XYZ file of N, CA, C and O in Angstrom:
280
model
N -19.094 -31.159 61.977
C -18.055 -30.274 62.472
C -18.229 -29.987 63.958
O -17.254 -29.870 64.701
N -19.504 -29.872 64.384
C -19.492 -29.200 65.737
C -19.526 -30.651 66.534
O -19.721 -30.460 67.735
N -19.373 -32.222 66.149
C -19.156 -32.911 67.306
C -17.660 -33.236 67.122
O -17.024 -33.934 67.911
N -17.053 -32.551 65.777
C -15.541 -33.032 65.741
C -14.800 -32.158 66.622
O -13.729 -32.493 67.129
N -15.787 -30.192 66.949
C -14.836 -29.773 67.620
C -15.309 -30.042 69.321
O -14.777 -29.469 70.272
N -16.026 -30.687 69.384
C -16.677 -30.876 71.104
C -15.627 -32.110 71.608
O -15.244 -32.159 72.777
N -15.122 -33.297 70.385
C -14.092 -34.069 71.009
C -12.610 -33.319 71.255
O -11.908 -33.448 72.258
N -12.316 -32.484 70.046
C -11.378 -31.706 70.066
C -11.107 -31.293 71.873
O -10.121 -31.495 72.581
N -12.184 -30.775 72.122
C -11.884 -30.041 73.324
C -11.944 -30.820 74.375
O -11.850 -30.452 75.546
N -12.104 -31.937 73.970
C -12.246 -32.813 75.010
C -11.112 -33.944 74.975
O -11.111 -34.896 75.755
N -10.150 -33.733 73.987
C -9.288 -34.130 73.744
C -8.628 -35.260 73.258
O -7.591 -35.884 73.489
N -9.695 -35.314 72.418
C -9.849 -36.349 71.753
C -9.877 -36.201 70.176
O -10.995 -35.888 69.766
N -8.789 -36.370 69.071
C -8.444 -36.007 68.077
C -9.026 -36.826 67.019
O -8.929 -38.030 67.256
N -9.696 -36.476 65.740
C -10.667 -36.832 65.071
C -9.678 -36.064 63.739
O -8.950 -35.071 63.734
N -10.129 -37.224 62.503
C -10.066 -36.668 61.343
C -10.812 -37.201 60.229
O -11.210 -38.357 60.371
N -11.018 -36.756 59.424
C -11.558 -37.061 57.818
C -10.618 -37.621 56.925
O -9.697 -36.953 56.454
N -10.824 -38.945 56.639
C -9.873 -39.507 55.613
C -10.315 -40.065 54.702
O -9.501 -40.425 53.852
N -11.592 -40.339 54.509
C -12.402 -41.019 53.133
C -13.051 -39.952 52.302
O -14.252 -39.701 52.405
N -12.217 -39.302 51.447
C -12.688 -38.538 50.289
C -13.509 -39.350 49.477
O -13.265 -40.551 49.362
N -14.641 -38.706 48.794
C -15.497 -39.356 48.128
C -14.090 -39.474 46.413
O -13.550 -38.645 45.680
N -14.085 -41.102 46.549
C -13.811 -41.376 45.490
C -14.384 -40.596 43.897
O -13.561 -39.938 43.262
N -15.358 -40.700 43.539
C -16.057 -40.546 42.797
C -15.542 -38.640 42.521
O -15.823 -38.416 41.344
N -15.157 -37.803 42.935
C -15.560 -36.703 43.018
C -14.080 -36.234 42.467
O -13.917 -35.075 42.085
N -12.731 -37.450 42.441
C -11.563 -37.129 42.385
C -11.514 -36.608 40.852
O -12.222 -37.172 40.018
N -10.482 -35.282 40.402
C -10.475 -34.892 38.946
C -10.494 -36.573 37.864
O -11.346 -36.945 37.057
N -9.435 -37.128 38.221
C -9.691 -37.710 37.354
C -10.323 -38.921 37.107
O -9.824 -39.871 36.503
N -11.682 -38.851 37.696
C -13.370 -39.339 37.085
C -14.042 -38.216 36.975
O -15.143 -38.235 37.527
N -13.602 -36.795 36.199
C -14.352 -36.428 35.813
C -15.140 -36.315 34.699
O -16.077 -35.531 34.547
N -14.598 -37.373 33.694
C -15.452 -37.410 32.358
C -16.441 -38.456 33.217
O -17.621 -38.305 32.897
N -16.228 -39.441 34.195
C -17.268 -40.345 34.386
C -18.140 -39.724 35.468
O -18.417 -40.601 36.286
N -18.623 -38.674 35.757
C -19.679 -38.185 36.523
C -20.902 -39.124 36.923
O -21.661 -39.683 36.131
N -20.946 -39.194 38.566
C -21.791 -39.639 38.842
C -22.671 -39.403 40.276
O -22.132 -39.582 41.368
N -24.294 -38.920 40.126
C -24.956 -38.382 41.184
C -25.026 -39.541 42.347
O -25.841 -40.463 42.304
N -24.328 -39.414 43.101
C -23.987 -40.345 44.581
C -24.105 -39.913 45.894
O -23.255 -39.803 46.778
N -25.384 -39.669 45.877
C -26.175 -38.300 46.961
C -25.587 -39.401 48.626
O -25.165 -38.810 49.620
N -25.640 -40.172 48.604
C -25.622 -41.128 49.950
C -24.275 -41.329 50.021
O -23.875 -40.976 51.131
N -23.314 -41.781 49.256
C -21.830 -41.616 49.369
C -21.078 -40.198 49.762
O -20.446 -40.067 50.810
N -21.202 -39.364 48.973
C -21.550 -37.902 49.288
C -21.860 -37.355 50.664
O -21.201 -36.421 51.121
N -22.707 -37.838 51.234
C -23.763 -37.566 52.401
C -22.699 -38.983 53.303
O -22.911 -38.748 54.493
N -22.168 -39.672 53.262
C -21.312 -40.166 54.315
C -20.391 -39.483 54.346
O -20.122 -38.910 55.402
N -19.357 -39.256 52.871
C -18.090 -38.521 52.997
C -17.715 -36.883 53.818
O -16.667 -36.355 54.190
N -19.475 -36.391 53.851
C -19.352 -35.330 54.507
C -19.629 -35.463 56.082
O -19.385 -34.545 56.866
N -20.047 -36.430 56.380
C -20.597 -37.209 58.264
C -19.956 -37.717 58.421
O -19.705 -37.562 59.616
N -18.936 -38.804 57.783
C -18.094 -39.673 58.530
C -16.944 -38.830 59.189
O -16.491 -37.920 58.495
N -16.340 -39.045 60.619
C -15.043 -39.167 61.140
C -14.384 -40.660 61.503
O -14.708 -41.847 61.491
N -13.148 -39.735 61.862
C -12.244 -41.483 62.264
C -11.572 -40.762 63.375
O -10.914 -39.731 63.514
N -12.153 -42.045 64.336
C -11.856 -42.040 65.545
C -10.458 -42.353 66.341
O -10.107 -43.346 65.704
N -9.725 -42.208 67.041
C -8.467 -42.298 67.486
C -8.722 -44.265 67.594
O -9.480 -44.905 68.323
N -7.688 -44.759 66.491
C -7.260 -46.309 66.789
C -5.999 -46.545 66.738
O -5.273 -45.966 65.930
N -5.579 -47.397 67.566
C -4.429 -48.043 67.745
C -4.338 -48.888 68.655
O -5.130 -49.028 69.587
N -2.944 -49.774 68.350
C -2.801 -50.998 68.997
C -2.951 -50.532 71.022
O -3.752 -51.156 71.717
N -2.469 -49.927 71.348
C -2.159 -49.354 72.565
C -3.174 -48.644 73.433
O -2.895 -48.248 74.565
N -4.448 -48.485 72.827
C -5.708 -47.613 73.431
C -6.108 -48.270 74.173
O -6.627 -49.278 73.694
N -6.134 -48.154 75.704
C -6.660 -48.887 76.745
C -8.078 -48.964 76.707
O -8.748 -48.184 76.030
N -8.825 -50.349 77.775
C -10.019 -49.941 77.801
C -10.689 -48.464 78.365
O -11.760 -47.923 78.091
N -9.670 -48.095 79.197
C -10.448 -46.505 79.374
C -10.396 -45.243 79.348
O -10.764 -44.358 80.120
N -9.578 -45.284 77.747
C -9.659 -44.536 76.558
C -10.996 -44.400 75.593
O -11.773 -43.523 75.214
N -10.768 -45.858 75.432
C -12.019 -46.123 74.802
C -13.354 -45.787 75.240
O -14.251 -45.262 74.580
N -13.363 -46.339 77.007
C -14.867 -45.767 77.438
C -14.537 -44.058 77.389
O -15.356 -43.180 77.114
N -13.555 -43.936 77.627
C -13.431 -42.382 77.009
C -14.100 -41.343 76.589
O -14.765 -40.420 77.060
N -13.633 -41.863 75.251
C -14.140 -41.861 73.930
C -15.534 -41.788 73.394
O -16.241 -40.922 72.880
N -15.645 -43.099 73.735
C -17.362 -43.285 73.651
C -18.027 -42.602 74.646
O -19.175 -42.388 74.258
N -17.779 -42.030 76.076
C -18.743 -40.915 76.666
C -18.687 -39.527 76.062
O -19.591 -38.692 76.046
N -17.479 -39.434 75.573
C -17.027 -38.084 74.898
C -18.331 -37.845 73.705
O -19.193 -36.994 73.486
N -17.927 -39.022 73.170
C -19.066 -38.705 72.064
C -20.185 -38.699 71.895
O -20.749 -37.975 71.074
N -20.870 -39.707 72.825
C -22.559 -39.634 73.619
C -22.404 -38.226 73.765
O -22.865 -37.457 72.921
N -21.874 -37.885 74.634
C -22.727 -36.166 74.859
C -22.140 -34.950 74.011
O -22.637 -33.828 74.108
N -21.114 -35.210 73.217
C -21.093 -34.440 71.813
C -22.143 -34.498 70.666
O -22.205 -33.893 69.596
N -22.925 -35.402 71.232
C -24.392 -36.040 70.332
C -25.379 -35.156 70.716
O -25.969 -34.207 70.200
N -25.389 -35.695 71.688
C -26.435 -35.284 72.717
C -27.452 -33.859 72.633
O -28.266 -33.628 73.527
């Protein structure tokens, strides 16, 4: 959360779109402990793509997020 809101402010728009399959109601008779799937679905973001993103968007981007790391 806190490097999704450091791009935010930097203006650079981020979202979450891979819900852990596994977790949807209906697999819930098939329960299953998926600690590492789980543990991506809560770390992964998705980064601004499209056909039109120049190269220096991109280096952008990628400095944005080095020091949202950082």
């Amino acid at each position: 959360d806190s490097v999704r809101k450091k791009l935010a402010e930097a203006g650079i728009q981020t979202s979450v779109h891979y819900p852990a399959v596994h977790r949807f109601s209906v697999y819930k008779d098939f329960y299953a402990d998926l600690p590492n799937t789980d543990y991506v679905t809560n770390n992964l973001i998705t980064l601004p793509m499209f056909g039109k993103l120049s190269q220096e968007e991109v280096k952008y981007i990628a400095k944005s997020i080095f020091k949202a790391i950082k």
